[in-house]
Coordinates of C-alpha atoms in Angstrom, one line a residue:
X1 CA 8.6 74.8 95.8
X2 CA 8.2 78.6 95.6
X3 CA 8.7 78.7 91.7
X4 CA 5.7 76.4 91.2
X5 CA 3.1 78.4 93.4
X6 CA 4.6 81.3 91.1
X7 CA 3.1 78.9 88.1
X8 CA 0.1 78.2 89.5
X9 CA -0.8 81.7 90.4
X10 CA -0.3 82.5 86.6
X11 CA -2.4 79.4 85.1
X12 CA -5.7 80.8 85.9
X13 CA -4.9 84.0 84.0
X14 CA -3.3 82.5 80.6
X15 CA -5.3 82.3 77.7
X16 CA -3.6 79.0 76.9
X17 CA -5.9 77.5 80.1
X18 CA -8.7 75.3 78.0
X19 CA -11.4 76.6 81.0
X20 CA -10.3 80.5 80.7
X21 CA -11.1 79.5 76.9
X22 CA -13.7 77.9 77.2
X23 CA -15.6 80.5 79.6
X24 CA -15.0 83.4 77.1
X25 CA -15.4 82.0 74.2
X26 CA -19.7 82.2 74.8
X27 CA -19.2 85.7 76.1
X28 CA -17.9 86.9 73.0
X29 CA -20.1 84.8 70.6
X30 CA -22.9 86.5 71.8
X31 CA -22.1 89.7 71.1
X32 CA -20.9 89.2 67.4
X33 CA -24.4 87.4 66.8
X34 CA -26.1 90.6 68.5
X35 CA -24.4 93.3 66.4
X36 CA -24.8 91.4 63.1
X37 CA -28.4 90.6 63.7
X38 CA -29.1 94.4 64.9
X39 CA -28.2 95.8 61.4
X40 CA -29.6 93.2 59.3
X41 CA -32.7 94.1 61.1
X42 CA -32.6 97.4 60.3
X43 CA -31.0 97.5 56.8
X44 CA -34.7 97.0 55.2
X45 CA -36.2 100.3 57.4
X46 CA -33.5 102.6 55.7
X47 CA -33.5 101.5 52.6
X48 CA -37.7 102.2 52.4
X49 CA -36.9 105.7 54.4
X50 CA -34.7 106.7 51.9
X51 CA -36.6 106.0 49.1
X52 CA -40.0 107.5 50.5
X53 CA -37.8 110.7 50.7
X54 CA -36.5 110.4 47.5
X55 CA -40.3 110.0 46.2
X56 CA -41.4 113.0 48.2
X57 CA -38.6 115.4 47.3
X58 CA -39.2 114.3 43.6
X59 CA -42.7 114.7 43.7
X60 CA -42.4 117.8 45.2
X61 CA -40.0 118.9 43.1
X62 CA -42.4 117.9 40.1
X63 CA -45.8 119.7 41.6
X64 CA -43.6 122.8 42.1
X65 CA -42.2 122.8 38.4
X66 CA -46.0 121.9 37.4
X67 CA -47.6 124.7 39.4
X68 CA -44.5 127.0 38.4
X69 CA -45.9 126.5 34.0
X70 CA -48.9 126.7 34.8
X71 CA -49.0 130.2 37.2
X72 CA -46.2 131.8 34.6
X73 CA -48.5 130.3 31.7
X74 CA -50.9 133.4 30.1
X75 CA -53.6 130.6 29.4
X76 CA -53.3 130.0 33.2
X77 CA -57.5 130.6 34.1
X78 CA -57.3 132.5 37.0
X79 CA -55.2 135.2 34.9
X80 CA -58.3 136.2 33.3
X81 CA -61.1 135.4 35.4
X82 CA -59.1 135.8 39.1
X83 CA -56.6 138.8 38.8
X84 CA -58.5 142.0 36.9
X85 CA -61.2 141.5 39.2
X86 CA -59.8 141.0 42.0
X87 CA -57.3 144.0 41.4
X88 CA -60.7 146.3 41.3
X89 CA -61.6 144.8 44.2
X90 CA -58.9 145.2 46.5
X91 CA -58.4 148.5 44.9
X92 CA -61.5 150.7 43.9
X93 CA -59.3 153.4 43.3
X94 CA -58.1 152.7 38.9
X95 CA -55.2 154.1 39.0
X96 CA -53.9 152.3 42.5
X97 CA -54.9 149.3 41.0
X98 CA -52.5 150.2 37.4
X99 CA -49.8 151.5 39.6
X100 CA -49.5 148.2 42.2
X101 CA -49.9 146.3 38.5
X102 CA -47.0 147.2 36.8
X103 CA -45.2 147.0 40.6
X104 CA -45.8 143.8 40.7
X105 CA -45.4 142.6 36.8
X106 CA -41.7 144.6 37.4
X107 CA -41.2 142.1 40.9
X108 CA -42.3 139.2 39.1
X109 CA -40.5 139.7 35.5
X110 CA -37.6 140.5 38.2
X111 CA -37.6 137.0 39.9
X112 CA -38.4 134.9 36.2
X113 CA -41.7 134.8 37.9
X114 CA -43.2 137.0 35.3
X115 CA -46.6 135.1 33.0
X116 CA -45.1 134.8 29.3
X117 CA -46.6 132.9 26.0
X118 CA -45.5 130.0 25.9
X119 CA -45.3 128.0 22.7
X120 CA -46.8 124.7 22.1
X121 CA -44.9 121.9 22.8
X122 CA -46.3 120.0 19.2
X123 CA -47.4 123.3 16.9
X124 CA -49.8 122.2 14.3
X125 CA -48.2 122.1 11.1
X126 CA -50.9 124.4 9.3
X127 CA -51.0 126.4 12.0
X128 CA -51.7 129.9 10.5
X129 CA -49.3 132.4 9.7
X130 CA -49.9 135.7 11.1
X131 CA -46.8 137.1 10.5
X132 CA -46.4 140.7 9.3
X133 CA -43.5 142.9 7.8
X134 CA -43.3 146.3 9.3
X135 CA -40.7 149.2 8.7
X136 CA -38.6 146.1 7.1
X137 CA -38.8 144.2 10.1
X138 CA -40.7 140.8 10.4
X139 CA -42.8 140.4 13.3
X140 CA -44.3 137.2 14.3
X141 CA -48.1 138.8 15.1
X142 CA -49.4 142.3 14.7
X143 CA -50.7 142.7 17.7
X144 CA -49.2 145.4 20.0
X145 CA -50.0 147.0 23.8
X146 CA -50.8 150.9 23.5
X147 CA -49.0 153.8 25.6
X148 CA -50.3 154.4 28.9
X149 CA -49.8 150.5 30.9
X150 CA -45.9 151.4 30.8
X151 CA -46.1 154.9 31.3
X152 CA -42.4 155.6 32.6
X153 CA -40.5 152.6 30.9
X154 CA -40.3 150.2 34.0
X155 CA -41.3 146.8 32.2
X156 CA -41.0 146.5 28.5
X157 CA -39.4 143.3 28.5
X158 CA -42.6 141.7 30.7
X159 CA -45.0 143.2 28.6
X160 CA -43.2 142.1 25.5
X161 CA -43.6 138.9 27.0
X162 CA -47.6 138.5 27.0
X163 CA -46.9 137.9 23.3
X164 CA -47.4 141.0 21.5
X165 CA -44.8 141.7 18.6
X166 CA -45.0 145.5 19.4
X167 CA -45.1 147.6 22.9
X168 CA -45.6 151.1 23.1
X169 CA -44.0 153.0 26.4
X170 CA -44.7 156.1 27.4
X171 CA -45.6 159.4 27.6
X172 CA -43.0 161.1 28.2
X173 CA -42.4 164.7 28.6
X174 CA -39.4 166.3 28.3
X175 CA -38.8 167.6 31.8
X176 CA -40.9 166.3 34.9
X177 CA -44.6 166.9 35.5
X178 CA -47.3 165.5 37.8
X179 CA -50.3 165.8 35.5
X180 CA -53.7 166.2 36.4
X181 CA -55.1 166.2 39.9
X182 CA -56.6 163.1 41.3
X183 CA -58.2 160.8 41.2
X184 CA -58.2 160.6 37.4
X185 CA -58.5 157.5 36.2
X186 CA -62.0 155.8 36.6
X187 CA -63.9 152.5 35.5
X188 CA -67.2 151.6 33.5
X189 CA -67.5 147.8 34.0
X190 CA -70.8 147.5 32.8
X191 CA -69.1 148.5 29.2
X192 CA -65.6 147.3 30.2
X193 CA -64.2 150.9 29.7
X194 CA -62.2 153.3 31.2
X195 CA -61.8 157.1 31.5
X196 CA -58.5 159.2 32.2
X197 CA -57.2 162.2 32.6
X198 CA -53.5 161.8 34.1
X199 CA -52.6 164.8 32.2
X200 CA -49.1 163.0 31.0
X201 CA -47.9 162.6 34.0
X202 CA -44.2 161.6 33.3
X203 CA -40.8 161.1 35.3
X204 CA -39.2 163.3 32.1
X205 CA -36.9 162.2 29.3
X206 CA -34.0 162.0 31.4
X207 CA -35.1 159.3 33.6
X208 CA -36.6 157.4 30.9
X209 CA -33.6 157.6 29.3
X210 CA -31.4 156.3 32.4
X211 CA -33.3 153.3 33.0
X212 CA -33.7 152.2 29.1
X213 CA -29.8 152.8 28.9
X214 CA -29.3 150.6 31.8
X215 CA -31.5 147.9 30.0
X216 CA -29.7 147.9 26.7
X217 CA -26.0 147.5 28.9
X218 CA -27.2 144.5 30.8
X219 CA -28.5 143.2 27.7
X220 CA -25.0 144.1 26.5
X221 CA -23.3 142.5 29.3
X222 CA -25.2 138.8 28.6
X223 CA -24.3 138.9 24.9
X224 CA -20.4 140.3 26.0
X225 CA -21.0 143.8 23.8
X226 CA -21.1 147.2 24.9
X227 CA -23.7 149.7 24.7
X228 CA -23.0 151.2 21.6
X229 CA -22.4 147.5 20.2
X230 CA -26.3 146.7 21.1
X231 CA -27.3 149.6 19.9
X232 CA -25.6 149.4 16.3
X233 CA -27.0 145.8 15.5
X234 CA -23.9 144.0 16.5
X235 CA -26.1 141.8 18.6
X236 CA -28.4 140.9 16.0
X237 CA -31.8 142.2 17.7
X238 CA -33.6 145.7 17.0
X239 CA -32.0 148.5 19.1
X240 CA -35.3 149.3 20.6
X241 CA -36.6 145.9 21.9
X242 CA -33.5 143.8 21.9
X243 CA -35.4 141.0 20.9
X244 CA -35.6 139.4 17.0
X245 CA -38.9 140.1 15.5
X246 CA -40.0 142.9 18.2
X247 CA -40.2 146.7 17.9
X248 CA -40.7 148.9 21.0
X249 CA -42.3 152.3 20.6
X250 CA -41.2 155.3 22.6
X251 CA -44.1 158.0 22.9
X252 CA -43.2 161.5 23.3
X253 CA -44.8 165.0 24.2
X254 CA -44.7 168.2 25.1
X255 CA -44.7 169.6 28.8
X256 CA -48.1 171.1 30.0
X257 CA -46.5 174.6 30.3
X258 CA -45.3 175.0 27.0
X259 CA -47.2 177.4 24.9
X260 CA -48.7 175.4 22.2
X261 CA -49.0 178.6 19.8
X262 CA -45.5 179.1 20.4
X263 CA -44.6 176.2 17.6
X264 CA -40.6 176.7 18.4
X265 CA -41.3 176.0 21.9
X266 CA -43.3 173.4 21.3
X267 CA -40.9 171.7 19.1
X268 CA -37.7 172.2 21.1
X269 CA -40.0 170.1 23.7
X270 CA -39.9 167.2 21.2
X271 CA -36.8 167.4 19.9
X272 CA -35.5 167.7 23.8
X273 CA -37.1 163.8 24.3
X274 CA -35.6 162.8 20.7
X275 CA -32.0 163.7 21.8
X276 CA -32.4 161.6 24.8
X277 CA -34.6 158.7 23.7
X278 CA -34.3 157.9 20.1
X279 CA -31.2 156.0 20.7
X280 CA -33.0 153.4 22.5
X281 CA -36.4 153.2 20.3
X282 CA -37.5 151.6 17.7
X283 CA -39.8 153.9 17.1
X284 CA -40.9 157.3 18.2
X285 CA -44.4 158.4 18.7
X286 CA -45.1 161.4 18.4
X287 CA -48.5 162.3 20.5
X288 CA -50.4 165.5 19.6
X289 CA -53.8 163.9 20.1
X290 CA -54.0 163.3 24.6
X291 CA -57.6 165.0 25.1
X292 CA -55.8 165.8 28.6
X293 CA -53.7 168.1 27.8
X294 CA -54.7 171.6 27.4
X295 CA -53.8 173.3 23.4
X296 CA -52.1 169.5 22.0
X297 CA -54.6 168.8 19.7
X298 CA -54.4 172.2 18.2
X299 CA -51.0 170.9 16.9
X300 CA -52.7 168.7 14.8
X301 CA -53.6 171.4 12.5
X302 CA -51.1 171.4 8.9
X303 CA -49.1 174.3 9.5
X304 CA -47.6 173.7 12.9
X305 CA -47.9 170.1 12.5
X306 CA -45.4 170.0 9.2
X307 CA -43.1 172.0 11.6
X308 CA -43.5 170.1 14.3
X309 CA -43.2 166.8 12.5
X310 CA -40.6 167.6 10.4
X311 CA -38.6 168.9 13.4
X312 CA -38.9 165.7 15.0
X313 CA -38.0 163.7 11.9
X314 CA -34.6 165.7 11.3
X315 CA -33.8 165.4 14.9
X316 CA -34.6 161.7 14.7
X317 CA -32.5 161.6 11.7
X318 CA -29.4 162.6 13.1
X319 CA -29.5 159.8 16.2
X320 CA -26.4 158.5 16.8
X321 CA -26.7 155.0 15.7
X322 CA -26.4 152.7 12.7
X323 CA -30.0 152.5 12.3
X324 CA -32.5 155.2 12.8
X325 CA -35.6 155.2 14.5
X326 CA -38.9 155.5 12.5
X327 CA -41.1 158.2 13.6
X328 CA -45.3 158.2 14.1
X329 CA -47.8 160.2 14.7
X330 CA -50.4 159.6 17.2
X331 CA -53.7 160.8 16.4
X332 CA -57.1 161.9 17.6
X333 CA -60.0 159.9 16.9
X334 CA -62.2 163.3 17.7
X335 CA -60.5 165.3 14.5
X336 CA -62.7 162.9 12.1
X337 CA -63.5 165.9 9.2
X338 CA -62.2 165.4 6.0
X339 CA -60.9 168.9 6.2
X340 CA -59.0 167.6 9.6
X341 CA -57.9 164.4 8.6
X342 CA -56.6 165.8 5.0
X343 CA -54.2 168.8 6.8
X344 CA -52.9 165.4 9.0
X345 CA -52.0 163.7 6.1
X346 CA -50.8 166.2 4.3
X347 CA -48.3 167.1 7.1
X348 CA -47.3 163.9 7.2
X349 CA -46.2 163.1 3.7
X350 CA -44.3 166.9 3.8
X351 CA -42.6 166.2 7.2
X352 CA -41.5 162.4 5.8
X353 CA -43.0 161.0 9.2
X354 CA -43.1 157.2 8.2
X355 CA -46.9 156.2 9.4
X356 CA -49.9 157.1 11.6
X357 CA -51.1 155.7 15.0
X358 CA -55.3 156.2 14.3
X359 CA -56.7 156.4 17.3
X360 CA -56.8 158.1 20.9
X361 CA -58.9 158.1 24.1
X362 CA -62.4 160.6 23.0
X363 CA -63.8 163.4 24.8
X364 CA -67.1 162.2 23.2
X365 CA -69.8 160.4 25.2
X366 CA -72.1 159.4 22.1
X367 CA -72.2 155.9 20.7
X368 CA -70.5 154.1 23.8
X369 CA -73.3 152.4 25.6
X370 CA -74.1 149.3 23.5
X371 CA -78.0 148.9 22.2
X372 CA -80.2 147.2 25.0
X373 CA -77.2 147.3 27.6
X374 CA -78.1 149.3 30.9
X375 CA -75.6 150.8 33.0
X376 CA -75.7 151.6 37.3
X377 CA -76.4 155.0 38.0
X378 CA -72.7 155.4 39.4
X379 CA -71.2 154.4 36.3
X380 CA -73.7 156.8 34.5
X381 CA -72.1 159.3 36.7
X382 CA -68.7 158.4 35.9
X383 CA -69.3 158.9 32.4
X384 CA -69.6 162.6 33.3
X385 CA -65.8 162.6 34.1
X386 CA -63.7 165.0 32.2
X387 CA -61.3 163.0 30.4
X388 CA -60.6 160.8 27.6
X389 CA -63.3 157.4 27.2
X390 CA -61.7 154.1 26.0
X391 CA -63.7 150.6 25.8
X392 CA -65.3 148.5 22.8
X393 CA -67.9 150.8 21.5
X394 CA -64.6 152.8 20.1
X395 CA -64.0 149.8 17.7
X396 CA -66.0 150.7 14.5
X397 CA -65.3 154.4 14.8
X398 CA -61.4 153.5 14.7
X399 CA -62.3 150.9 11.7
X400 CA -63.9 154.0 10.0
X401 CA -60.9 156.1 10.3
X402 CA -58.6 153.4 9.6
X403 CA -60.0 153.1 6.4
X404 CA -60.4 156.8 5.4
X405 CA -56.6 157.4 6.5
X406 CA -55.3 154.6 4.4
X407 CA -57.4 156.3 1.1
X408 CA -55.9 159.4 2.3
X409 CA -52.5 158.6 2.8
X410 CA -52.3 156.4 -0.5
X411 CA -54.1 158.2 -2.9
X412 CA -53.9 162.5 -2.8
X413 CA -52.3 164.3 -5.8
X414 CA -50.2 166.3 -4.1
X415 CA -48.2 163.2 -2.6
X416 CA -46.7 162.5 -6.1
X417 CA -45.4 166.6 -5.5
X418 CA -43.8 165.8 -1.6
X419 CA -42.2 162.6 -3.0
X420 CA -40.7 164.7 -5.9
X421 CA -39.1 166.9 -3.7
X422 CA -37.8 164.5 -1.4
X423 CA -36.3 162.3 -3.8
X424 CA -34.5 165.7 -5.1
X425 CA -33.9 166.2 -1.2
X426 CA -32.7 162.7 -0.6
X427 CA -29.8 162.9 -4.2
X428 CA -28.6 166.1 -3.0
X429 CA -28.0 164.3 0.7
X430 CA -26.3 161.6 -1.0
X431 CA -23.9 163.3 -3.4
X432 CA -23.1 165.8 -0.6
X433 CA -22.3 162.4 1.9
X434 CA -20.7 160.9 -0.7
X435 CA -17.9 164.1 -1.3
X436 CA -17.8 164.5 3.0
X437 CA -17.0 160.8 3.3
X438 CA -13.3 161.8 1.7
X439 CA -11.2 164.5 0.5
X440 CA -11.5 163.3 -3.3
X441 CA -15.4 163.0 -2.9
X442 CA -15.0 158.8 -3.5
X443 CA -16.5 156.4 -1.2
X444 CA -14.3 154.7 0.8
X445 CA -16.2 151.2 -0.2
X446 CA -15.6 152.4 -3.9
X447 CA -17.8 153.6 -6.7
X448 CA -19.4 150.1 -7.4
X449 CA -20.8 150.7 -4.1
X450 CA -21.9 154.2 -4.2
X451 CA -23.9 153.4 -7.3
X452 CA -25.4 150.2 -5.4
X453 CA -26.6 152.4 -2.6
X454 CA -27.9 155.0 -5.0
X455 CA -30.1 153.0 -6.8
X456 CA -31.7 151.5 -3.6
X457 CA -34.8 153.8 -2.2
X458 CA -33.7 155.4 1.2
X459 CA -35.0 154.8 4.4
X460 CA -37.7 156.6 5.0
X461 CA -38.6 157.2 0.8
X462 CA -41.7 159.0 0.5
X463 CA -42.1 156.0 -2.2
X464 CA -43.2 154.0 0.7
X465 CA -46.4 153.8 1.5
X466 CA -47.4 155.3 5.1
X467 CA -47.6 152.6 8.2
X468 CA -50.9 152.7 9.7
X469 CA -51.0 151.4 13.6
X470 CA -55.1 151.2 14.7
X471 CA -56.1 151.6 18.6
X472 CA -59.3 151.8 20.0
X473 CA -62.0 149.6 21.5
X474 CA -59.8 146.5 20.1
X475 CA -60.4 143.6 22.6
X476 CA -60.2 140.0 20.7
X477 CA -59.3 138.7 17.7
X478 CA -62.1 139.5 15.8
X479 CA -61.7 142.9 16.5
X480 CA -57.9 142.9 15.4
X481 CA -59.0 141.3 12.0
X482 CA -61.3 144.1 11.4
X483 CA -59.3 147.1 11.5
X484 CA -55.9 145.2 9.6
X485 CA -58.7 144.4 7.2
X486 CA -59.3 148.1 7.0
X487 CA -56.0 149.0 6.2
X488 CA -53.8 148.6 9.5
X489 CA -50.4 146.7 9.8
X490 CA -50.7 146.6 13.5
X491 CA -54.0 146.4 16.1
X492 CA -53.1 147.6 19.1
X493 CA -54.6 146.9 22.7
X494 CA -54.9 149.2 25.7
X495 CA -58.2 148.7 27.7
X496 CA -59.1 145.4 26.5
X497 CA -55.6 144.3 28.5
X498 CA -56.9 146.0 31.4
X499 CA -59.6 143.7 31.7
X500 CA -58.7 140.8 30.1
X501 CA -55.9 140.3 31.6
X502 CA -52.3 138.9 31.1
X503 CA -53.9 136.4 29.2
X504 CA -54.9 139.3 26.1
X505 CA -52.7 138.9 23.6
X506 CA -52.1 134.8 23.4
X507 CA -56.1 134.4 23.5
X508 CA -56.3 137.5 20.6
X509 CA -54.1 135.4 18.9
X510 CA -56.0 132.0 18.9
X511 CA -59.0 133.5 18.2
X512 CA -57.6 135.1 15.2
X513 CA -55.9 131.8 13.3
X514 CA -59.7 130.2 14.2
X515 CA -61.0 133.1 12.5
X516 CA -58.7 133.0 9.3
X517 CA -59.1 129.0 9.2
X518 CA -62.4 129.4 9.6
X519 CA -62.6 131.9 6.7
X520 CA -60.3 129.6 4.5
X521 CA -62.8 126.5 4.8

């Protein structure tokens, strides 16, 4: 009997039992019915969850990319009516207010966060042409931004994109200097001008020169070319602004403690900031016509002018890249005699300087406050600063001057005498380069080619006509019409930027092409 109690014990246990079955089979049923009902039931919550934060993260995504165009844009309003006066606000001191501007454009330009023109999306297709040629380059506008906003260098490439075809860095002195005392820089809102006298302050030619030669090898770096690559057009962009269609302007000067009657001196100053700088300009500027600099403007007189000039030009001639840079002279709207203006040109056509920059900050007070505008009696005061006056009321006093230098410059009789010579000059260069190039005086490309280049005008001919660049009291388009009208290739802007805003240059534009369609209906 034992073995059967041994079974019995073990029925209750076996699965095979029909009640054991029967009394776990509901305690298991339950529980698969619980878990597949649970996430059914929440299936339809996830699903929406999901795609509320897919919605979210694209519309945020979306209004950040919006708000992004729109802040970077230079039509953006508050570029215009927010920033310049809000910058005089928060600093009443002008030159604080310049100095935390370019900061800032460096920062922003820095993080891509920098405004820039931007093109529209569906151009018209008669949308008006304002190209220009220039020096044998083809610039898209010729609108430019004056000397003085980028004093040491720091943000071309930001400047260049506001729009303008041509940007103008500088001064810069040779060795270091602090210029004037301060404060000297000061504001006229009531007539949207300004008056300095920084004196040139500059960082030197050597620093200038280190920073632009670190721009042109990370430009080299991105296009997989060395320095010397870049510079010799192997990228395909101007060694200057290293972008198609642009120039970029170097200005140069002497140091306040050279002796301006000591005309070596002097010169060794500018040839000192050639040396360093022309490799990396488009153009060189030279400046003889700051009203803040004690003796500069008597260097615009002809006979240490043409030595001056023509120093500059043979320096810049020997710059060690394919293509050399052009070189202007900047001068003052305050030498305005015939006498004055005719020893300018003439040392310009004997020095072979290629053009002329018309136009300066004045020393005069006459003629700036607008008929029927009043003033505060603190900004009459300021108008009794020393220093050099810039603002709108300059505008048909550099129209006047455009127009006298381009009658100058194309039509003396004793230009006909300076190309003569320089033509002689410019044979005897060429048969001399052409015996240096090898032992048996041929060209190494052959004697087809030597005769090519002979019978094409050098750079630089005195043939050419003389490149006029107008500045002063420019502030729209209007404006810029006037003095290219006049006889300018380029209009260049300064102290209409300053309160215009980022904004400037596009809106000069527009208003421009309305003018010229306007003008063609």
């Amino acid at each position: 009997m034992a073995p059967s109690r041994a079974i019995t014990r073990r029925a209750p246990f076996s699965a095979t039992n029909p009640v054991v079955a029967a009394r776990q089979a509901p305690r298991r049923l339950p529980r698969i019915y619980h878990r597949a009902a649970s996430t059914s039931s929440t299936a339809g919550p996830s699903l929406v969850s999901r795609a509320k934060a897919v919605a979210l993260i694209t519309g945020g995504a979306l209004s950040a990319a919006a708000v992004y165009i729109y802040a970077t844009d230079t039509r953006a309003f508050f570029h215009r009516h927010v920033i310049p006066p809000l910058l005089r606000f928060v600093y009443p001191d002008a030159e604080e207010a310049h100095n935390a501007a370019v900061s800032s454009m460096k920062t922003l330009y820095n993080l891509n966060l920098h405004p820039r023109e931007r093109s529209s999306v569906l151009p018209s297709s008669g949308d008006t042409d304002l190209s220009v040629s220039v020096f044998g380059t083809h610039l898209a506008n010729p609108v430019a931004i004056s000397a003085g906003l980028d004093k040491h260098g720091e943000i071309p490439d930001a400047l260049f994109a506001l729009g303008a075809s041509v940007v103008e860095i500088g001064g810069c002195t040779p060795r270091p200097q602090e210029g004037n005392p301060k404060p000297r820089m000061f504001r006229v809102p009531g007539l949207d001008g300004l008056i300095n006298r920084y004196g040139l302050n500059s960082r030197g030619a050597d620093n200038m020169a280190m920073r632009l030669r670190e721009r042109v090898r990370r430009f080299g770096k991105t296009v997989g070319l060395d320095e010397s690559g870049v510079l010799n057009g192997e990228a395909g962009v101007p060694p200057g602004s290293l972008s198609p269609g642009r120039m970029l302007l170097v200005q140069i000067a002497k140091n306040k403690e050279t002796d301006e009657s000591n005309v070596e001196a002097v010169a060794k100053d500018y040839v000192y900031c050639v040396q360093q700088l022309g490799r990396y300009a488009d153009v060189l500027v030279v400046n003889v016509s700051s009203p803040n600099t004690p003796g500069l403007r008597d260097l615009q007189a002809v006979e240490p002018l043409t030595k001056l000039l023509s120093a500059v030009v043979d320096e810049a001639r020997k710059t060690d890249r394919k293509v050399k840079p052009k070189v202007m002279v900047k001068v003052s709207p305050d030498e305005d005699e015939d006498g004055q203006m005719e020893g300018i040109v003439q040392a310009v056509w004997s020095s072979g300087v290629d053009g002329v920059i018309v136009g300066n900050t004045t020393k005069r007070r006459t003629g700036i406050i607008p008929p029927g505008v009043g003033i505060t009696p603190r900004e009459q005061m300021t108008l009794t600063e020393t220093g050099g006056y810039s603002g709108p009321m300059m505008l048909g006093r550099t129209v006047d001057l455009v127009k006298r230098y381009r009658k100058m410059l194309d039509g003396h009789s004793w230009r006909e005498l300076v190309q003569e010579k320089k033509l002689v000059d410019e044979a005897v260069d060429a048969s001399i380069a052409g015996i240096d190039d090898t032992i048996t005086g041929v060209p190494k490309e052959g004697l087809a080619t030597k005769s090519r280049i002979s019978a094409t005008p050098a750079v630089g001919s005195a043939t050419e006509q003389k490149v006029i660049f107008a500045t002063g009291g420019i502030t729209d388009g209007r404006d810029a019409l006037q003095v290219l009208n006049a006889g300018a290739s380029i209009a260049m802007v300064y102290t209409g930027l300053v309160y215009g805003g980022a904004g400037t240059i596009t809106r000069m534009k527009d208003e421009m092409k309305k003018e010229l369609d306007a003008s063609k209906a």
